[in-house]
Coordinates of C-alpha atoms in Angstrom, one line a residue:
M1 CA -13.5 -3.3 -24.5
K2 CA -10.5 -1.6 -22.9
K3 CA -11.1 -3.5 -19.6
L4 CA -11.2 -6.9 -21.5
L5 CA -7.8 -6.0 -23.2
V6 CA -6.1 -5.1 -19.8
F7 CA -7.0 -8.5 -18.6
A8 CA -5.9 -10.3 -21.7
L9 CA -2.7 -8.6 -21.5
T10 CA -2.2 -9.3 -17.9
A11 CA -3.2 -12.9 -18.3
S12 CA -0.6 -13.5 -20.9
L13 CA 2.1 -11.9 -18.8
V14 CA 1.4 -13.4 -15.5
G15 CA 0.8 -16.9 -17.2
C16 CA 4.5 -16.9 -18.2
G17 CA 5.3 -18.1 -14.8
A18 CA 4.9 -21.7 -13.3
H19 CA 2.1 -24.0 -13.9
Q20 CA -0.7 -23.0 -11.6
K21 CA -1.0 -25.1 -8.4
D22 CA -3.7 -25.2 -5.7
V23 CA -2.9 -21.9 -3.8
D24 CA -4.7 -23.4 -0.7
N25 CA -1.6 -25.8 -0.4
A26 CA 0.9 -22.9 -0.3
D27 CA 2.7 -21.9 3.0
P28 CA 2.1 -18.0 2.8
M29 CA 4.7 -17.5 5.6
K30 CA 7.4 -18.8 3.1
Y31 CA 6.8 -15.8 1.0
A32 CA 6.2 -13.5 3.9
E33 CA 9.7 -14.1 5.0
T34 CA 11.2 -12.8 1.9
I35 CA 10.1 -9.4 3.3
T36 CA 13.4 -8.8 5.4
P37 CA 14.8 -5.8 7.3
S38 CA 17.8 -5.7 5.0
D39 CA 16.0 -5.5 1.7
L40 CA 13.7 -2.9 3.2
K41 CA 16.6 -0.9 4.6
E42 CA 18.3 -1.0 1.1
R43 CA 15.3 0.2 -0.6
V44 CA 14.2 3.0 1.9
Y45 CA 17.8 4.4 1.8
I46 CA 17.5 4.7 -2.0
F47 CA 13.8 6.1 -2.0
A48 CA 14.4 8.5 0.8
S49 CA 17.8 9.8 -0.5
D50 CA 18.4 13.3 -1.6
E51 CA 18.4 12.1 -5.2
F52 CA 14.6 12.0 -5.2
E53 CA 14.4 15.7 -3.9
G54 CA 11.7 15.1 -1.5
R55 CA 9.3 13.6 -4.0
E56 CA 7.1 16.6 -4.4
T57 CA 4.1 16.1 -6.5
G58 CA 4.6 17.0 -10.2
E59 CA 8.4 17.8 -9.6
P60 CA 11.3 15.9 -11.2
G61 CA 12.1 14.0 -7.8
Q62 CA 8.6 12.7 -7.9
K63 CA 9.0 11.7 -11.5
K64 CA 12.2 9.7 -10.6
A65 CA 10.4 8.0 -7.8
A66 CA 7.5 6.8 -10.1
E67 CA 10.3 5.5 -12.4
Y68 CA 12.0 3.7 -9.6
L69 CA 8.6 2.0 -8.7
K70 CA 8.0 1.0 -12.3
E71 CA 11.6 -0.5 -12.6
Q72 CA 10.9 -2.6 -9.4
Y73 CA 7.6 -4.0 -10.8
K74 CA 9.0 -4.7 -14.0
N75 CA 12.0 -6.6 -12.3
F76 CA 9.4 -8.6 -10.5
D77 CA 7.7 -9.5 -13.7
I78 CA 4.4 -7.9 -12.3
P79 CA 2.6 -6.3 -15.4
S80 CA 1.2 -2.9 -15.4
A81 CA -2.6 -2.6 -14.8
L82 CA -2.8 -0.5 -17.9
G83 CA -1.2 -3.0 -20.3
G84 CA 2.0 -2.7 -22.2
D85 CA 4.8 -0.7 -20.7
D86 CA 2.7 2.1 -19.2
Y87 CA 2.6 1.8 -15.5
F88 CA 1.5 5.4 -15.0
Q89 CA -2.2 6.4 -14.5
E90 CA -2.0 10.2 -15.4
V91 CA -3.4 12.5 -12.9
P92 CA -4.0 16.0 -14.7
K93 CA -3.1 19.3 -13.4
S94 CA -6.8 20.1 -13.1
Y95 CA -7.1 17.9 -10.2
F96 CA -4.6 19.8 -8.2
R97 CA -5.1 23.3 -6.4
G98 CA -2.6 26.1 -7.1
D99 CA 0.3 25.6 -9.5
T100 CA 1.0 21.9 -8.8
K101 CA 1.9 20.2 -12.0
A102 CA 0.3 16.9 -13.6
S103 CA 1.5 13.8 -11.8
E104 CA 0.8 10.0 -11.9
N105 CA -0.2 7.0 -9.8
V106 CA 1.9 3.9 -10.3
V107 CA -0.2 0.9 -11.0
A108 CA 0.9 -2.8 -11.1
F109 CA -1.3 -5.7 -11.3
I110 CA -1.5 -9.6 -10.7
K111 CA -4.5 -11.3 -12.4
G112 CA -6.3 -13.7 -10.1
S113 CA -6.5 -17.3 -10.9
E114 CA -10.1 -18.1 -10.3
K115 CA -11.8 -14.7 -9.5
P116 CA -10.2 -12.3 -11.6
E117 CA -12.8 -9.8 -11.6
E118 CA -12.6 -9.3 -8.0
V119 CA -9.7 -6.9 -7.0
L120 CA -7.8 -6.3 -3.8
V121 CA -5.9 -3.0 -3.7
I122 CA -2.7 -2.5 -1.6
S123 CA -1.7 1.1 -1.5
S124 CA 0.6 3.8 -0.2
H125 CA 1.4 7.2 -1.3
Y126 CA 4.8 7.9 -2.5
D127 CA 4.8 11.7 -2.9
H128 CA 6.3 13.8 -0.1
V129 CA 6.7 17.6 0.5
G130 CA 10.0 18.3 -1.5
M131 CA 12.6 20.7 -0.6
D132 CA 12.6 24.1 1.4
K133 CA 13.9 27.4 -0.1
D134 CA 17.4 26.6 1.2
G135 CA 17.5 23.5 -0.6
N136 CA 17.1 21.2 2.4
V137 CA 15.4 17.9 1.4
F138 CA 12.5 16.5 3.1
N139 CA 13.4 12.9 2.7
G140 CA 10.2 11.5 4.0
A141 CA 11.7 8.2 5.1
D142 CA 8.8 7.3 7.3
D143 CA 6.2 9.4 5.3
D144 CA 5.9 7.4 3.2
A145 CA 9.0 5.8 1.9
S146 CA 8.4 3.1 4.7
G147 CA 4.8 2.3 3.5
T148 CA 5.8 2.5 -0.3
M149 CA 8.8 0.1 0.0
G150 CA 6.5 -2.0 2.2
V151 CA 4.2 -2.2 -0.8
V152 CA 7.2 -3.0 -3.1
E153 CA 8.4 -5.9 -0.8
I154 CA 4.8 -7.3 -0.5
A155 CA 4.4 -7.2 -4.4
Q156 CA 7.7 -9.0 -4.6
A157 CA 6.5 -11.8 -2.1
F158 CA 3.4 -12.3 -4.2
S159 CA 5.5 -12.5 -7.4
E160 CA 7.8 -15.1 -5.8
A161 CA 4.6 -17.1 -4.9
V162 CA 3.4 -16.6 -8.6
K163 CA 6.7 -18.0 -9.8
D164 CA 6.2 -21.0 -7.8
G165 CA 2.8 -21.5 -9.2
Y166 CA 0.6 -20.2 -6.5
T167 CA -1.4 -17.3 -8.2
P168 CA -3.8 -15.7 -6.0
K169 CA -7.4 -16.5 -6.4
R170 CA -8.4 -12.8 -6.7
S171 CA -6.6 -10.0 -8.6
I172 CA -4.2 -7.6 -6.8
L173 CA -3.7 -4.1 -7.7
F174 CA -0.5 -2.4 -6.4
L175 CA -1.4 1.2 -6.2
N176 CA 1.3 3.8 -5.2
N177 CA -0.6 7.1 -5.0
T178 CA 0.6 10.6 -5.9
G179 CA -0.5 13.9 -4.4
E180 CA -1.6 12.5 -1.0
E181 CA 0.2 15.4 0.6
K182 CA -1.9 17.8 -1.7
G183 CA -5.1 16.5 -0.2
L184 CA -5.3 12.8 -1.1
V185 CA -5.5 13.7 -4.7
G186 CA -4.1 10.5 -6.4
S187 CA -6.4 8.2 -4.7
K188 CA -9.3 10.5 -5.3
F189 CA -8.4 10.5 -9.0
Y190 CA -8.2 6.6 -9.0
T191 CA -11.5 6.3 -7.2
D192 CA -13.2 8.9 -9.6
N193 CA -11.5 7.0 -12.6
P194 CA -11.1 3.4 -11.3
I195 CA -9.1 1.0 -13.6
F196 CA -11.2 -1.9 -12.2
P197 CA -14.8 -1.2 -11.1
L198 CA -15.0 -0.2 -7.5
E199 CA -18.0 -2.5 -7.0
E200 CA -15.6 -5.5 -7.8
T201 CA -12.8 -4.0 -5.4
V202 CA -12.9 -6.3 -2.3
A203 CA -10.9 -4.3 -0.1
N204 CA -8.0 -1.6 0.4
L205 CA -5.1 -2.3 2.6
N206 CA -3.5 1.3 2.8
I207 CA 0.0 1.7 4.3
D208 CA 1.2 5.2 5.4
M209 CA 4.1 5.4 7.9
I210 CA 5.1 2.1 9.3
G211 CA 8.7 2.4 10.0
R212 CA 9.0 4.2 13.3
I213 CA 8.0 3.8 17.1
D214 CA 6.0 6.4 18.6
P215 CA 6.4 7.8 22.1
D216 CA 3.4 5.8 23.4
H217 CA 5.3 2.6 22.4
E218 CA 8.8 3.4 23.3
G219 CA 10.9 0.2 23.6
N220 CA 8.2 -2.0 22.0
D221 CA 8.6 -2.6 18.2
N222 CA 6.0 -5.3 18.2
Y223 CA 2.8 -3.1 17.6
I224 CA 0.9 -1.4 14.7
Y225 CA -2.2 0.9 14.7
L226 CA -5.1 -0.4 12.8
I227 CA -7.7 2.2 11.6
G228 CA -11.0 1.4 9.7
S229 CA -10.9 -2.4 9.8
D230 CA -14.4 -2.5 11.4
K231 CA -16.1 0.5 9.7
L232 CA -17.6 -1.2 6.8
S233 CA -17.0 -5.1 7.2
T234 CA -17.2 -7.1 10.3
E235 CA -15.5 -9.9 8.4
L236 CA -12.7 -7.9 7.4
H237 CA -12.0 -6.9 11.2
E238 CA -12.2 -10.5 12.2
L239 CA -10.0 -11.9 9.4
S240 CA -7.3 -9.2 10.4
E241 CA -7.3 -10.3 13.8
E242 CA -7.2 -14.0 13.1
V243 CA -4.3 -13.4 10.5
N244 CA -2.4 -11.6 13.2
S245 CA -2.9 -14.1 15.9
K246 CA -2.0 -17.0 13.6
Y247 CA 1.2 -15.6 12.0
M248 CA 2.6 -12.5 13.7
N249 CA 1.1 -11.7 17.2
L250 CA 1.7 -8.0 16.9
D251 CA 0.0 -5.7 19.4
L252 CA -3.0 -4.2 17.3
D253 CA -3.7 -0.9 18.7
Y254 CA -7.1 0.7 17.9
T255 CA -6.6 4.0 19.6
Y256 CA -7.0 6.0 16.5
N257 CA -9.9 4.0 15.3
D258 CA -12.0 5.7 17.9
E259 CA -14.7 8.0 16.1
N260 CA -14.1 10.5 18.8
D261 CA -10.3 10.6 18.3
P262 CA -9.4 14.3 17.6
N263 CA -6.7 13.4 15.1
R264 CA -9.4 11.9 12.7
F265 CA -6.7 9.8 10.9
Y266 CA -9.3 7.6 9.3
Y267 CA -10.1 10.6 7.0
R268 CA -6.3 11.7 6.4
S269 CA -5.0 9.1 4.2
D270 CA -5.5 7.5 0.7
H271 CA -7.9 4.6 2.1
Y272 CA -10.6 7.1 2.8
N273 CA -11.3 7.8 -0.8
F274 CA -12.1 3.9 -1.1
A275 CA -14.0 3.9 2.2
K276 CA -16.3 6.6 1.1
N277 CA -17.2 4.4 -1.9
N278 CA -18.0 1.5 0.5
V279 CA -14.8 -0.4 -0.2
P280 CA -13.7 -2.0 3.2
V281 CA -10.3 -0.7 4.3
I282 CA -7.6 -1.0 6.8
F283 CA -5.1 1.7 7.5
Y284 CA -1.6 0.7 9.0
F285 CA 0.0 3.3 10.7
N286 CA 2.9 3.6 13.3
G287 CA 1.6 6.9 15.0
V288 CA 3.1 10.4 15.1
H289 CA 6.6 11.4 16.0
A290 CA 8.7 14.5 16.3
D291 CA 10.1 14.2 12.8
Y292 CA 6.8 14.2 11.1
H293 CA 7.1 16.7 7.9
K294 CA 10.5 17.7 8.9
I295 CA 13.9 17.3 7.2
T296 CA 14.9 15.0 10.1
D297 CA 12.4 12.2 8.8
T298 CA 15.6 10.4 7.5
P299 CA 16.2 6.6 6.8
D300 CA 18.6 6.2 9.7
K301 CA 15.7 6.6 12.2
I302 CA 13.7 3.9 10.7
N303 CA 13.3 0.7 12.7
Y304 CA 13.6 -1.9 10.0
D305 CA 12.8 -4.9 12.2
A306 CA 9.4 -3.2 12.9
L307 CA 9.0 -2.2 9.3
S308 CA 9.5 -5.8 8.2
K309 CA 7.2 -7.3 10.7
R310 CA 4.4 -4.8 9.7
A311 CA 4.8 -5.3 6.1
R312 CA 4.6 -9.2 6.6
L313 CA 1.2 -8.6 8.5
V314 CA -0.1 -6.7 5.5
F315 CA 1.2 -9.3 3.0
L316 CA -0.4 -12.3 5.2
T317 CA -3.7 -10.3 5.6
A318 CA -3.8 -9.6 1.7
W319 CA -3.0 -13.3 1.1
E320 CA -6.1 -14.3 3.1
I321 CA -8.3 -11.7 1.3
A322 CA -7.2 -12.7 -2.0
N323 CA -7.5 -16.5 -1.3
R324 CA -10.6 -17.0 0.9
D325 CA -13.5 -18.7 -0.7
E326 CA -16.1 -15.8 -0.5
R327 CA -15.4 -12.2 -0.9
L328 CA -15.7 -10.0 2.0
V329 CA -19.1 -9.1 3.1
V330 CA -19.8 -5.3 3.4
D331 CA -22.5 -5.3 6.2
K332 CA -22.0 -1.6 7.6
A333 CA -22.3 0.4 4.4
E334 CA -24.1 3.8 4.9

């Protein structure tokens, strides 16, 4: 009953836009190009500012960050996944170790026009590690203001398409997770308590650190590491490659996708909680750098051209997943 109510509410809100047109006639690049370096720079400088106090889970800075995200989705006329004005999926204190306070995932939702029961999740984590005992702020510009503002810009691009009458065929959940730095807690809570059934969740595109250039790609801002695309669905991997070749031509680096890679990044961000439930995933990642989890991870060090290109790739991949005739086949489930 609750799920039916959510779909009814979101249908009425999304339906306030333009008359639905055939989305197959849309040019997705038109909407991808609304994701600009200047817009991302403005947002990252806000989200990774001292005002948000390092966005530590359960603390006032994280609450401010959640309110900022809610405000952006409302500005885009993208409704809550929960109905009404409540964009926060509460994650109770019992889910966390130690003295971490209760927190919340931020959830916004566009209902699909043809296959609304099938849901694509686009995610990031918006928490970081707070402040040190001397009051120095860990701004987390790359980790993960870059990914979270990427999701925000992707959401805006989809909202512009909806306003033009091009509502995606499948539903899209924009999921900003809390507590990733506490052990992938927000995404675990979501997959333990999904707003929409996991068996109807067609894929998860997860963005965690996409604003920097790592030492192995110095001087090249035209790359991105992809992790997990081939783990559960051959079709997802092939779709991802085809979308990139058609629109972006980034260098897709699969170094960290190797099962024998000692970093084990596949298991270290929020997509993994979807993957272990047999939801196909892609993890987008710029690689490691010297400022990881340091107070020097600041907005001035973000490469906004690279961030824009990577966010556009995620948007275009999401567009294809959401609008293809058949849902992705999971052919490698354990």
